[in-house]
Amino acid sequence: MELKKQYIVNEDNQKVAVQLDIATFEKIENVLENYALVQLMNEDKSEAMTVEDAKKYYASLDKA
């Protein structure tokens, strides 16, 4: 991914911030969110339901 960035500098011409276009920012944000979700899923030590158990549970829900 090409990062189109612009630097913001102070009066001493030192870089103090980076400005990204919104499309690039949204791509980075999406990657970070997906990474965090995968990390949470990998840390989850609870038991996974079988497909059959999930179907039984879904069938037992009140369908208002």
Short mmCIF file of C-alpha atoms in Angstrom, two decimals:
data_model
loop_
_atom_site.label_atom_id
_atom_site.label_comp_id
_atom_site.label_asym_id
_atom_site.label_seq_id
_atom_site.Cartn_x
_atom_site.Cartn_y
_atom_site.Cartn_z
CA MET A 1 0.00 0.00 0.00
CA GLU A 2 1.41 3.36 -0.99
CA LEU A 3 1.16 5.93 1.78
CA LYS A 4 0.50 9.42 0.52
CA LYS A 5 1.66 11.48 3.45
CA GLN A 6 2.44 15.09 4.14
CA TYR A 7 4.54 16.24 7.05
CA ILE A 8 3.69 19.11 9.34
CA VAL A 9 6.79 20.88 10.58
CA ASN A 10 7.45 23.36 13.35
CA GLU A 11 9.27 26.68 13.07
CA ASP A 12 12.61 24.81 13.31
CA ASN A 13 11.59 22.69 10.30
CA GLN A 14 11.34 19.55 12.48
CA LYS A 15 8.63 17.04 11.61
CA VAL A 16 5.94 17.07 14.30
CA ALA A 17 2.98 15.35 12.62
CA VAL A 18 1.85 13.44 9.54
CA GLN A 19 -1.23 14.15 7.48
CA LEU A 20 -2.84 11.32 5.47
CA ASP A 21 -5.65 11.44 2.95
CA ILE A 22 -8.90 9.98 4.27
CA ALA A 23 -8.82 6.91 1.99
CA THR A 24 -5.39 5.92 3.30
CA PHE A 25 -6.45 6.54 6.89
CA GLU A 26 -9.56 4.37 6.45
CA LYS A 27 -7.47 1.52 5.00
CA ILE A 28 -5.07 1.67 7.95
CA GLU A 29 -7.97 1.84 10.40
CA ASN A 30 -9.59 -1.22 8.79
CA VAL A 31 -6.35 -3.22 8.96
CA LEU A 32 -5.87 -2.33 12.64
CA GLU A 33 -9.46 -3.25 13.53
CA ASN A 34 -9.18 -6.59 11.73
CA TYR A 35 -5.85 -7.33 13.43
CA ALA A 36 -7.32 -6.52 16.85
CA LEU A 37 -10.33 -8.76 16.18
CA VAL A 38 -8.09 -11.67 15.23
CA GLN A 39 -6.03 -11.17 18.39
CA LEU A 40 -9.19 -11.20 20.52
CA MET A 41 -10.45 -14.32 18.78
CA ASN A 42 -7.11 -16.07 19.38
CA GLU A 43 -7.16 -15.14 23.07
CA ASP A 44 -10.72 -16.42 23.61
CA LYS A 45 -10.43 -19.67 25.55
CA SER A 46 -14.15 -20.42 25.68
CA GLU A 47 -15.50 -23.52 24.04
CA ALA A 48 -16.77 -23.21 20.50
CA MET A 49 -20.25 -24.52 19.75
CA THR A 50 -20.78 -27.22 17.21
CA VAL A 51 -23.03 -26.38 14.29
CA GLU A 52 -25.71 -28.67 15.71
CA ASP A 53 -25.55 -26.99 19.15
CA ALA A 54 -25.73 -23.57 17.52
CA LYS A 55 -28.84 -24.60 15.56
CA LYS A 56 -30.51 -25.89 18.74
CA TYR A 57 -29.65 -22.69 20.60
CA TYR A 58 -30.95 -20.51 17.75
CA ALA A 59 -34.18 -22.52 17.62
CA SER A 60 -34.69 -21.97 21.34
CA LEU A 61 -34.51 -18.16 21.08
CA ASP A 62 -37.70 -16.13 21.37
CA LYS A 63 -38.45 -14.82 17.89
CA ALA A 64 -40.49 -11.70 18.63
#
